[in-house]
Short mmCIF file of N, CA, C and O in Angstrom, two decimals:
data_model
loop_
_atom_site.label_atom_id
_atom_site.label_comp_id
_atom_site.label_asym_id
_atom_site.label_seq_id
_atom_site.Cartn_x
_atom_site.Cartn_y
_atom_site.Cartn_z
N UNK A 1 -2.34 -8.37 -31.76
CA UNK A 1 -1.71 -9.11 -30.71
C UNK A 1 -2.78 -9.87 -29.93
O UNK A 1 -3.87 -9.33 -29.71
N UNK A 2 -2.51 -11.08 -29.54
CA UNK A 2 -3.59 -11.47 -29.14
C UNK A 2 -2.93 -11.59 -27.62
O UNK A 2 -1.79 -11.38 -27.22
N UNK A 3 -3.95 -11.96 -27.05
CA UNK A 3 -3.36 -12.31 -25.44
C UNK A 3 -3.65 -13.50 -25.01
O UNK A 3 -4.69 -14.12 -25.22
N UNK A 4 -2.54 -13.92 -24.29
CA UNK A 4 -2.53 -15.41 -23.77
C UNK A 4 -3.48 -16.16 -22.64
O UNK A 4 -2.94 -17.11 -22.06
N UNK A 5 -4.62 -15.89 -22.33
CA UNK A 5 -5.28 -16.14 -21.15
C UNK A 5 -4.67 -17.27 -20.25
O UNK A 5 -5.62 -17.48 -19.50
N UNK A 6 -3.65 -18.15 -19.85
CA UNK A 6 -2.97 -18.70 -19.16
C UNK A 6 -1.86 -18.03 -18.75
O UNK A 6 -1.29 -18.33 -17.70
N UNK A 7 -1.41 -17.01 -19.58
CA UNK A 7 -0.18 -16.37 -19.12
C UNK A 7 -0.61 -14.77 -19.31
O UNK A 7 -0.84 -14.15 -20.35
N UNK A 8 -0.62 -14.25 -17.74
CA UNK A 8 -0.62 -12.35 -18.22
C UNK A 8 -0.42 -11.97 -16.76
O UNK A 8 -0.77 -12.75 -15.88
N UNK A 9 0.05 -11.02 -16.55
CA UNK A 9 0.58 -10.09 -15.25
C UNK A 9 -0.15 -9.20 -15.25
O UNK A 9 -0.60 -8.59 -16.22
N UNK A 10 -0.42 -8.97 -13.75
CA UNK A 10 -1.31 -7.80 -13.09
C UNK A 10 -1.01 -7.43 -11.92
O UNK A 10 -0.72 -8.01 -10.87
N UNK A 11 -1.18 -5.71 -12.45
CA UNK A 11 -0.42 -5.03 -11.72
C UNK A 11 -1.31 -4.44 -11.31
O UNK A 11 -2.17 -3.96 -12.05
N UNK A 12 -1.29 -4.32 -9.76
CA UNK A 12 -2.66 -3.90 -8.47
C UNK A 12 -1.93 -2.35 -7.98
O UNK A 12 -0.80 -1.87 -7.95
N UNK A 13 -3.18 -1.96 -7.66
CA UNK A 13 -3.10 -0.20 -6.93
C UNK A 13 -2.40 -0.11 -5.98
O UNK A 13 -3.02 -0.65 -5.06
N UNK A 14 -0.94 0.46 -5.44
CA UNK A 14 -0.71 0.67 -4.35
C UNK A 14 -1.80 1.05 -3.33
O UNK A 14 -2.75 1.78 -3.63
N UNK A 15 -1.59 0.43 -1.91
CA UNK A 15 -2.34 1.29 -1.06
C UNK A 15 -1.22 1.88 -0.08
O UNK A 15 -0.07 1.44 -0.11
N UNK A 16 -1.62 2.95 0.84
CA UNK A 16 -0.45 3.40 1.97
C UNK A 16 0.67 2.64 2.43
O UNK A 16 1.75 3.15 2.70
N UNK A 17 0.39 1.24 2.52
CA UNK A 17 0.89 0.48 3.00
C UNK A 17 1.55 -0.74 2.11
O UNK A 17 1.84 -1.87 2.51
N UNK A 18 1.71 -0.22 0.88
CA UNK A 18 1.86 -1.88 0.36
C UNK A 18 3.29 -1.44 -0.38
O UNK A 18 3.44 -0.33 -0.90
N UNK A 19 4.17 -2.30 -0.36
CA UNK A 19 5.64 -2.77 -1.02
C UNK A 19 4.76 -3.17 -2.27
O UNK A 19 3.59 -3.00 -2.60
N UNK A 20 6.32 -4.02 -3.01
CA UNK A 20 6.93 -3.62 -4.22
C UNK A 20 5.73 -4.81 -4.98
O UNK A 20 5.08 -4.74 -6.02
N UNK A 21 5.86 -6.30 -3.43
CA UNK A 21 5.58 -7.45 -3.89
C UNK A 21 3.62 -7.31 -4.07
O UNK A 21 2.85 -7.91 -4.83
N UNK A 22 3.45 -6.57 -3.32
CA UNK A 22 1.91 -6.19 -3.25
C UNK A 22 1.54 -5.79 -4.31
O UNK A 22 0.67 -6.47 -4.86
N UNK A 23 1.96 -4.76 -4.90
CA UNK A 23 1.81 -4.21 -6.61
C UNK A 23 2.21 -5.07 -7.57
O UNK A 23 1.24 -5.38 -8.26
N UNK A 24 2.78 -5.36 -7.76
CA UNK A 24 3.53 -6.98 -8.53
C UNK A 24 4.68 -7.94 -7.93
O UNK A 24 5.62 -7.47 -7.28
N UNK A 25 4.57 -9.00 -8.14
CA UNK A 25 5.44 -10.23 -7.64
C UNK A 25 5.81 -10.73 -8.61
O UNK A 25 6.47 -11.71 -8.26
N UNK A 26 5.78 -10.62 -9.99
CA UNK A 26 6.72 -11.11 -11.22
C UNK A 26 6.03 -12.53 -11.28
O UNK A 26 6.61 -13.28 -12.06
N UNK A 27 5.14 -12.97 -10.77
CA UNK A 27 4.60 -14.56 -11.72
C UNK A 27 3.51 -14.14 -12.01
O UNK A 27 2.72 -13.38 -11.46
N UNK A 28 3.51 -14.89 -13.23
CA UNK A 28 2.23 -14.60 -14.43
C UNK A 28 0.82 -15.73 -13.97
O UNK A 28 0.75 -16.93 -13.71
N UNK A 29 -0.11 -14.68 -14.04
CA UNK A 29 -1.38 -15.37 -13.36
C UNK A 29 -2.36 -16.15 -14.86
O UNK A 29 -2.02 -16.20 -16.05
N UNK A 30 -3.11 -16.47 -14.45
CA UNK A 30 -4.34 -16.90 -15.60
C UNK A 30 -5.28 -16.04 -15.81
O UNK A 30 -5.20 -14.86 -15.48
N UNK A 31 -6.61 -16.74 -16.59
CA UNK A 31 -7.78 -16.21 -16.24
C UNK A 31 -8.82 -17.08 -15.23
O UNK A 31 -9.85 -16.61 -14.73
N UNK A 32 -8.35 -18.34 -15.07
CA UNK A 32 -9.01 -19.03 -13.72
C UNK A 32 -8.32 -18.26 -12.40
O UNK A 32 -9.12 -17.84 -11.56
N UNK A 33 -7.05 -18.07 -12.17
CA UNK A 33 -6.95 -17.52 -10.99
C UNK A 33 -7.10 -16.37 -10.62
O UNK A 33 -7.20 -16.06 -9.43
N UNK A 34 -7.16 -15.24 -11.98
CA UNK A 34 -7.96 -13.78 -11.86
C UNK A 34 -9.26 -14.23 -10.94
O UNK A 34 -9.21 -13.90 -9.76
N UNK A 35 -10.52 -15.05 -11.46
CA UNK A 35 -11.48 -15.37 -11.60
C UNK A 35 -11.48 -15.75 -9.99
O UNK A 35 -12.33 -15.23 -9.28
N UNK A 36 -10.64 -16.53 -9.50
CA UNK A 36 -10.43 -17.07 -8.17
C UNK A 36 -10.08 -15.88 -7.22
O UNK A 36 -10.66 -15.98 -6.14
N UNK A 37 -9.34 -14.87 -7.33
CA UNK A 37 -9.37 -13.68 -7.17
C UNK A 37 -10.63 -12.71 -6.20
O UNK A 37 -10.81 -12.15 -5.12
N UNK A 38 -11.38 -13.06 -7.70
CA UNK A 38 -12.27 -12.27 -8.04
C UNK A 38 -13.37 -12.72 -6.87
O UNK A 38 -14.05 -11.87 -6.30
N UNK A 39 -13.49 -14.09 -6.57
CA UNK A 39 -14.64 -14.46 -6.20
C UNK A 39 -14.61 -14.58 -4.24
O UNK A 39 -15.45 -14.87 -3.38
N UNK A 40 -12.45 -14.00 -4.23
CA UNK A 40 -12.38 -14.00 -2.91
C UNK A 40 -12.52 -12.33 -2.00
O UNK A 40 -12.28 -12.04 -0.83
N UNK A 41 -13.08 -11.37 -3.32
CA UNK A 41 -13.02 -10.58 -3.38
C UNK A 41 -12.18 -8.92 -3.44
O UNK A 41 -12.06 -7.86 -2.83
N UNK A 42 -11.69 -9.73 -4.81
CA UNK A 42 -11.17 -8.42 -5.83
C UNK A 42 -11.80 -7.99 -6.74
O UNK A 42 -12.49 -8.70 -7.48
N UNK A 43 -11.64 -6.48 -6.86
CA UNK A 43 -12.62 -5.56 -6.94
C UNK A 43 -11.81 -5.20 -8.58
O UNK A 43 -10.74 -5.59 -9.04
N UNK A 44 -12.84 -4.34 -9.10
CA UNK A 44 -11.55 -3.88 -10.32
C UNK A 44 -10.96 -2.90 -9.72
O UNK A 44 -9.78 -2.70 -10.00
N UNK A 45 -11.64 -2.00 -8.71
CA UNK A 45 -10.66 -0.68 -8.33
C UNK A 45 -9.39 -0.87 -7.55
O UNK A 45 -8.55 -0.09 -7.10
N UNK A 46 -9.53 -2.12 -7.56
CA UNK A 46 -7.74 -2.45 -7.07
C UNK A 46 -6.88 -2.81 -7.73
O UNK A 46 -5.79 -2.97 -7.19
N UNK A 47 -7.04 -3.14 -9.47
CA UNK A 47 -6.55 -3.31 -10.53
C UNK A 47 -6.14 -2.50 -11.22
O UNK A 47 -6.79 -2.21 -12.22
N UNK A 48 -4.92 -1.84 -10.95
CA UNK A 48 -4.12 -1.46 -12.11
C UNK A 48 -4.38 -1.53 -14.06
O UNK A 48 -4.84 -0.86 -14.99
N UNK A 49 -3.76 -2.71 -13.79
CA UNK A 49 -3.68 -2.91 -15.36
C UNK A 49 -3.33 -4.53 -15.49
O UNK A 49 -3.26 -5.15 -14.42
N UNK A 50 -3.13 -5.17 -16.59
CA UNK A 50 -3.17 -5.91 -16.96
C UNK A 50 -2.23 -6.35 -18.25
O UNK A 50 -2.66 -6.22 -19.40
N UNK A 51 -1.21 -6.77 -18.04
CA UNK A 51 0.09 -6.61 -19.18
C UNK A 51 0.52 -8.08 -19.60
O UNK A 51 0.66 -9.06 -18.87
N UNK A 52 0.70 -7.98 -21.12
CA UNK A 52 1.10 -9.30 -21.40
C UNK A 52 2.22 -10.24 -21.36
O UNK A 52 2.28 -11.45 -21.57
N UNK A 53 3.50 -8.95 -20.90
CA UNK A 53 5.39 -9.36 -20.76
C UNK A 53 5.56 -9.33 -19.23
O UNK A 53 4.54 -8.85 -18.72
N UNK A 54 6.35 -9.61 -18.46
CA UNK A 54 6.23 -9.44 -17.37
C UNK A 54 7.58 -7.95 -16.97
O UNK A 54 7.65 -7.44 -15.85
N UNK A 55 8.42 -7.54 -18.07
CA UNK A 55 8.53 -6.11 -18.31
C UNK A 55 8.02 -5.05 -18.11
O UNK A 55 8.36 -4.13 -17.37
N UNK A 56 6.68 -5.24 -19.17
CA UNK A 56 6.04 -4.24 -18.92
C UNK A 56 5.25 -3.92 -17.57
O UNK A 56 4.98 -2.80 -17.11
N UNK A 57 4.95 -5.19 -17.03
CA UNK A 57 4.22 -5.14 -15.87
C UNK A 57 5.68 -4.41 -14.94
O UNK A 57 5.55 -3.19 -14.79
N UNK A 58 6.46 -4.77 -14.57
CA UNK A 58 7.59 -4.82 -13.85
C UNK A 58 8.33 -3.28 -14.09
O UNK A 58 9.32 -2.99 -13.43
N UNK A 59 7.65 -2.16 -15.28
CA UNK A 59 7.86 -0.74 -15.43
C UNK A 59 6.66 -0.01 -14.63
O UNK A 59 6.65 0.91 -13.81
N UNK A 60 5.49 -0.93 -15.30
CA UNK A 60 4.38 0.24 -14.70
C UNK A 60 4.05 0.00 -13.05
O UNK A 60 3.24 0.71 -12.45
N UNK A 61 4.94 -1.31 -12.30
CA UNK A 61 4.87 -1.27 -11.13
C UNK A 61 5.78 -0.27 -10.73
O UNK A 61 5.34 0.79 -10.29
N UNK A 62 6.79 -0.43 -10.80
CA UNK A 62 7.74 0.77 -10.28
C UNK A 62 7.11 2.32 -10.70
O UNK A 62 6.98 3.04 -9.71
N UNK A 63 6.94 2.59 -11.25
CA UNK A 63 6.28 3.82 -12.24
C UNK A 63 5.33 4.34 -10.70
O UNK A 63 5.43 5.43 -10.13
N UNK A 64 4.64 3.44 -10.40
CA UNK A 64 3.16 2.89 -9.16
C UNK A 64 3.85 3.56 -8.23
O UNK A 64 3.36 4.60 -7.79
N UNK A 65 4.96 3.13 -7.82
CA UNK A 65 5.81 3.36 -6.28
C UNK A 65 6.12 4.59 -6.22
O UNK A 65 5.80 5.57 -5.55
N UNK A 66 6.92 4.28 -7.21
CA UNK A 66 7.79 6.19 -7.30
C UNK A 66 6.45 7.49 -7.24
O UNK A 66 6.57 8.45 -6.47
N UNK A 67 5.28 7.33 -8.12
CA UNK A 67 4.43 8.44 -7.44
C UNK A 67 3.91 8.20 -6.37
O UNK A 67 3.24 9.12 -5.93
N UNK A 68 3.97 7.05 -5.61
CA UNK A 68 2.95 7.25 -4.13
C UNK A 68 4.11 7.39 -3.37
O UNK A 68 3.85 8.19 -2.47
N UNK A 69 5.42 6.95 -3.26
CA UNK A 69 6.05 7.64 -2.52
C UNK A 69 6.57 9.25 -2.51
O UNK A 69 7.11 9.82 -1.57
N UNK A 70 6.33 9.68 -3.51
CA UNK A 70 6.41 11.17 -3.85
C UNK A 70 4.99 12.17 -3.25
O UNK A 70 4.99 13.34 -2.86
N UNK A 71 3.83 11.18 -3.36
CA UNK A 71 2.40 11.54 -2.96
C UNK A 71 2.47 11.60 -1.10
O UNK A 71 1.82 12.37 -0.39
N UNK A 72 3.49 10.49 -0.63
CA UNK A 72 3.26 10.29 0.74
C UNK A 72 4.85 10.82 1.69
O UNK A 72 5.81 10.16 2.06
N UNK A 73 4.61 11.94 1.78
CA UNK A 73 5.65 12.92 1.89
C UNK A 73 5.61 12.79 3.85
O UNK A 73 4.62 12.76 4.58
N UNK A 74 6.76 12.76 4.14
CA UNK A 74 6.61 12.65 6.03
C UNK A 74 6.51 13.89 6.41
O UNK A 74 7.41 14.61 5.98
N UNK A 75 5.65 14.44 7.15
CA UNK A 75 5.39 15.45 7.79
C UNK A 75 6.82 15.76 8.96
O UNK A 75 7.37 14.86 9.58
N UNK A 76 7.16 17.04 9.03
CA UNK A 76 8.28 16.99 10.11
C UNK A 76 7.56 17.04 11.15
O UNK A 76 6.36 17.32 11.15
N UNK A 77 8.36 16.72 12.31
CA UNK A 77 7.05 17.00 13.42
C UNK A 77 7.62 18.46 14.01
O UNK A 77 8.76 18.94 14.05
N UNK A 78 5.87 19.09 14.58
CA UNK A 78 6.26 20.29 14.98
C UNK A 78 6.73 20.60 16.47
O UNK A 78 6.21 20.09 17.46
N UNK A 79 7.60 21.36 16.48
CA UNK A 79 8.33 21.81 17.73
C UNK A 79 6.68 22.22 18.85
O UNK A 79 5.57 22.57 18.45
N UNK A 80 7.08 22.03 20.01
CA UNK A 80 6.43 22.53 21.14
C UNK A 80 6.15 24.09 21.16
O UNK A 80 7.08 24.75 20.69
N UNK A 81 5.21 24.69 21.55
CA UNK A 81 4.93 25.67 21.46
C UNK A 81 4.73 26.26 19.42
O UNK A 81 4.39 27.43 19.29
N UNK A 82 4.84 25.87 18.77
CA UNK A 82 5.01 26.54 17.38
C UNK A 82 3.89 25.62 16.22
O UNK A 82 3.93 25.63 14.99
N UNK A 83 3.15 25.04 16.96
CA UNK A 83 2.36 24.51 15.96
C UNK A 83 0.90 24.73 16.93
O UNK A 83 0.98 25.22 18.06
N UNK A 84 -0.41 24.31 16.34
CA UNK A 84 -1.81 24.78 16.72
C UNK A 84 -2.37 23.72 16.43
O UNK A 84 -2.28 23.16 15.34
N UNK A 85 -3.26 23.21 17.74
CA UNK A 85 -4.07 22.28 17.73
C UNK A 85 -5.69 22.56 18.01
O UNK A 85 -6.04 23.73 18.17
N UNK A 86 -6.50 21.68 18.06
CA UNK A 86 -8.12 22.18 18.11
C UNK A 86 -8.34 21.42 19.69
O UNK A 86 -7.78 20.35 19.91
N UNK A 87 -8.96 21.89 20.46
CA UNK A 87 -9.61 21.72 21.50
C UNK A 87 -11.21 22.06 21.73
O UNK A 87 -11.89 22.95 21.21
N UNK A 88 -11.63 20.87 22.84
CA UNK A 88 -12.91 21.39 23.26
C UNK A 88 -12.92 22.33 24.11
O UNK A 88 -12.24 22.32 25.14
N UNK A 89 -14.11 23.71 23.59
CA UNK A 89 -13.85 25.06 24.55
C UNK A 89 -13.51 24.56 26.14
O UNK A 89 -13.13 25.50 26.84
N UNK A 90 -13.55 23.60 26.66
CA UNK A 90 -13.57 23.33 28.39
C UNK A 90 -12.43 22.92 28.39
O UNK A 90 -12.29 21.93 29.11
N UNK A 91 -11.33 23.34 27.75
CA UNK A 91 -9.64 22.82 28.29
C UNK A 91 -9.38 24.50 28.23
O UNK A 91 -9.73 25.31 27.36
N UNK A 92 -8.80 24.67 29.18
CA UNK A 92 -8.08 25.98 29.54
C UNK A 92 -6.76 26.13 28.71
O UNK A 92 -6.31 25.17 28.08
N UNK A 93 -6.09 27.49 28.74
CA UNK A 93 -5.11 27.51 27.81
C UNK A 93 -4.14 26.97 28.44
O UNK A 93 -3.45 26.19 27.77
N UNK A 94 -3.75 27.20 29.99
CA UNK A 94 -2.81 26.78 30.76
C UNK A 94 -2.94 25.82 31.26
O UNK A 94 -2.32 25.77 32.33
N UNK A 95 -3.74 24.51 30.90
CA UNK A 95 -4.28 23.26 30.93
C UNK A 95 -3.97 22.32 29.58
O UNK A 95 -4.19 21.11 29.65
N UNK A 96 -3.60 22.75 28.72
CA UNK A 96 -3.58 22.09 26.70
C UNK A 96 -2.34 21.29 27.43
O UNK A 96 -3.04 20.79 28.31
N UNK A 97 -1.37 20.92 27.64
CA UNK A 97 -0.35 20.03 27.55
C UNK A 97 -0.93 19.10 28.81
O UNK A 97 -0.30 18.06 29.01
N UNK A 98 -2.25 19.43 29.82
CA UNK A 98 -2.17 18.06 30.64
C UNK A 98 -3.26 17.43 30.06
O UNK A 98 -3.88 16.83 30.93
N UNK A 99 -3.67 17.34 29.17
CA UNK A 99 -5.13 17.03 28.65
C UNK A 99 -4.86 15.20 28.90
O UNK A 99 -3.69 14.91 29.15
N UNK A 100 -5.60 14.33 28.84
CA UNK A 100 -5.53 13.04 28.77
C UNK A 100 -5.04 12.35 27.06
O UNK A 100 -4.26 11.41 26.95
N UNK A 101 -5.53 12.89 26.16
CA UNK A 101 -5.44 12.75 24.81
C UNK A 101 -4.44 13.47 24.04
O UNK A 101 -4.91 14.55 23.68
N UNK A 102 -3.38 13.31 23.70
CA UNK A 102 -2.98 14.54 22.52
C UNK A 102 -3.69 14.73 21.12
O UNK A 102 -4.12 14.07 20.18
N UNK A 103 -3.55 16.10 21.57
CA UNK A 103 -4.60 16.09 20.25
C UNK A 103 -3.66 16.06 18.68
O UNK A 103 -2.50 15.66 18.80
N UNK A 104 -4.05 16.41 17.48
CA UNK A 104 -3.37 16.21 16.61
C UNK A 104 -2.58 17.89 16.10
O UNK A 104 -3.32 18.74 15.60
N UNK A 105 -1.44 18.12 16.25
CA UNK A 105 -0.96 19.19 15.93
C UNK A 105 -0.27 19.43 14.50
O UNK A 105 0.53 18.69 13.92
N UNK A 106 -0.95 21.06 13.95
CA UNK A 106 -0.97 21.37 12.71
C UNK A 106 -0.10 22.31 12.65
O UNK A 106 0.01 23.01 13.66
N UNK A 107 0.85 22.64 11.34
CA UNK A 107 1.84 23.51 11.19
C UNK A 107 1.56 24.67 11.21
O UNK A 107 2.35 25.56 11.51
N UNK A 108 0.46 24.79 10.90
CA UNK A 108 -0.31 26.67 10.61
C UNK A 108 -1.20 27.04 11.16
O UNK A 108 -2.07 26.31 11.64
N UNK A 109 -1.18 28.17 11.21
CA UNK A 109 -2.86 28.60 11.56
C UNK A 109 -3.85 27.97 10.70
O UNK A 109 -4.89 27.50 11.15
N UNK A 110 -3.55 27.95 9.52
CA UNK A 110 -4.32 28.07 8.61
C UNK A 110 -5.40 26.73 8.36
O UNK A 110 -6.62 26.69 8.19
N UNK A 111 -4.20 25.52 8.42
CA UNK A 111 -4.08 23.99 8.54
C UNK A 111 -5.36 23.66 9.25
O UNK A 111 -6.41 23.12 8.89
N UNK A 112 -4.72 24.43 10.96
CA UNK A 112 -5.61 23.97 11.79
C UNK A 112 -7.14 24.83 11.62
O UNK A 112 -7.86 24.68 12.61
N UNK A 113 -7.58 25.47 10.80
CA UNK A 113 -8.62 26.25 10.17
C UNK A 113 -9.29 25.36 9.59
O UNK A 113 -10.39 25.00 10.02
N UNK A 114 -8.60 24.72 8.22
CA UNK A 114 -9.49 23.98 7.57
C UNK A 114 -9.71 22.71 8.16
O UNK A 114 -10.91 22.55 7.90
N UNK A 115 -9.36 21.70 8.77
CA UNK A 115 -9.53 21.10 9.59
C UNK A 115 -10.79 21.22 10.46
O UNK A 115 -11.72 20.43 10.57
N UNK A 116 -10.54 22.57 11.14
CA UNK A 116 -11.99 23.23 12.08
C UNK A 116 -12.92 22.82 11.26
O UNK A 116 -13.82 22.04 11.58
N UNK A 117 -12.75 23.39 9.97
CA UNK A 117 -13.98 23.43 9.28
C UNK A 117 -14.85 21.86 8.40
O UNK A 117 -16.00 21.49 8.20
N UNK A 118 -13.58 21.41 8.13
CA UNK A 118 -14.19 20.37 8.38
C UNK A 118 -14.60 19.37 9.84
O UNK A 118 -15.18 18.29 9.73
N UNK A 119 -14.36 19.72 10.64
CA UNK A 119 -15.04 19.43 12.06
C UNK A 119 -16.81 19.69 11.91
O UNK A 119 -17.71 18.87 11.78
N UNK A 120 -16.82 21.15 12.01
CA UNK A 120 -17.58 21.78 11.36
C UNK A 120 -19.13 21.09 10.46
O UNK A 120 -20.33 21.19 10.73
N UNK A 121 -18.41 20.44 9.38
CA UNK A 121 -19.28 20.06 8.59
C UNK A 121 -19.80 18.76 9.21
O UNK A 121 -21.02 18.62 9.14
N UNK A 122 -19.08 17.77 9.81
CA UNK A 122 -19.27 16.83 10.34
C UNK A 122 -20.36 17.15 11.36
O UNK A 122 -21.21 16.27 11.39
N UNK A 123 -20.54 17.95 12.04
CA UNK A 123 -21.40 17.92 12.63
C UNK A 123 -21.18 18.73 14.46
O UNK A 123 -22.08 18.71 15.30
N UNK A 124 -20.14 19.19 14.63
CA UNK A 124 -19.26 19.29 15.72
C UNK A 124 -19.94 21.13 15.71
O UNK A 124 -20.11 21.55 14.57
N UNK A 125 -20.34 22.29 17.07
CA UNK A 125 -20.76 22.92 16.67
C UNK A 125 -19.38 23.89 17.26
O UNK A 125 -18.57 23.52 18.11
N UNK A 126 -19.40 25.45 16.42
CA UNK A 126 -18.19 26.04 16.93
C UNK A 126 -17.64 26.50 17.96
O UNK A 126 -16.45 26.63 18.26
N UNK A 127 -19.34 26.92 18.91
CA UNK A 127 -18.99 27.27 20.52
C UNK A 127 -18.19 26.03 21.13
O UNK A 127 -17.50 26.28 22.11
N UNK A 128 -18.22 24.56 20.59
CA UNK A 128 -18.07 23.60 21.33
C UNK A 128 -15.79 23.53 21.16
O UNK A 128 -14.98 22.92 21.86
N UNK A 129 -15.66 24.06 20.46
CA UNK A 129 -14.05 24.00 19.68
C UNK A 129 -13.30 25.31 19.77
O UNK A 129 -13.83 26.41 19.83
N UNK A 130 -12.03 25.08 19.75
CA UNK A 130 -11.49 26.06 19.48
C UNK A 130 -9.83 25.99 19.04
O UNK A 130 -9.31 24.96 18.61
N UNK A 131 -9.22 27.07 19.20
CA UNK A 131 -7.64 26.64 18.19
C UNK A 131 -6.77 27.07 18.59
O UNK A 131 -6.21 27.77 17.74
N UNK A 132 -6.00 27.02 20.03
CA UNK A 132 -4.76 27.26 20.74
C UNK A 132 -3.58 27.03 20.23
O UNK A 132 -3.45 26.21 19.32
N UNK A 133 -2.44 27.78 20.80
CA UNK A 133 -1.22 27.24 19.76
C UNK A 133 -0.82 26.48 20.73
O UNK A 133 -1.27 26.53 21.87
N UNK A 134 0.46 25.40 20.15
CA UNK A 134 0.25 23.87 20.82
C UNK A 134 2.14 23.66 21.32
O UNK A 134 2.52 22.63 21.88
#
């Protein structure tokens, strides 16, 4: 099979944010406007694939969606009092709801553990943190 270099579809990486038309838009590009692309800076790691029907392109886009929307699952949000957040040791316990910032609240103990720990690695030291329920 040979391939048409004036006529071929390409199908780009979802990111968090991108619809159907972002991953494919159904018109068939070249190899000058790949190239034009390329030079406005597209990367290959934003390239999918590269298909010669606009079918096939138009399966493996959908194919694209359906796992990142399966990958990007909505968190419920957690009730008051029943979820655990990280604080700097200098907020009191009977002080956590007037803080200026909300902080980010985690479903588990556990959640808000690894989290710590990656705090942790970053550079943050442990006397300075700690893990109230929220």
């Amino acid at each position: 099979m040979k391939l048409d270099l004036n006529k071929f579809y390409v199908v780009y990486k979802p990111t968090k944010y991108s619809e159907r038309v972002d991953v494919f838009d159904g018109r068939p590009d070249s190899l000058a406007g790949l190239f034009r692309q390329v030079l406005g800076g597209l990367t290959i790691d934003r390239v999918h694939a590269i298909y010669t029907t606009a079918a096939e392109a138009d399966k493996a886009a959908d194919k694209l969606l359906k796992r990142k929307r399966k990958l990007t699952k909505k968190a419920k949000p957690v009730k008051r009092g029943e979820g655990y957040a990280i604080f700097g040791s200098e907020v009191k316990a009977s002080e956590k709801y007037r803080v200026q910032s909300k902080p980010k609240v985690y479903q588990t103990k556990k959640e808000a553990e690894s989290a710590l720990k990656q705090m942790l690695k970053k550079g943050w030291k442990r006397s300075d943190l700690k893990i109230l329920k929220y």
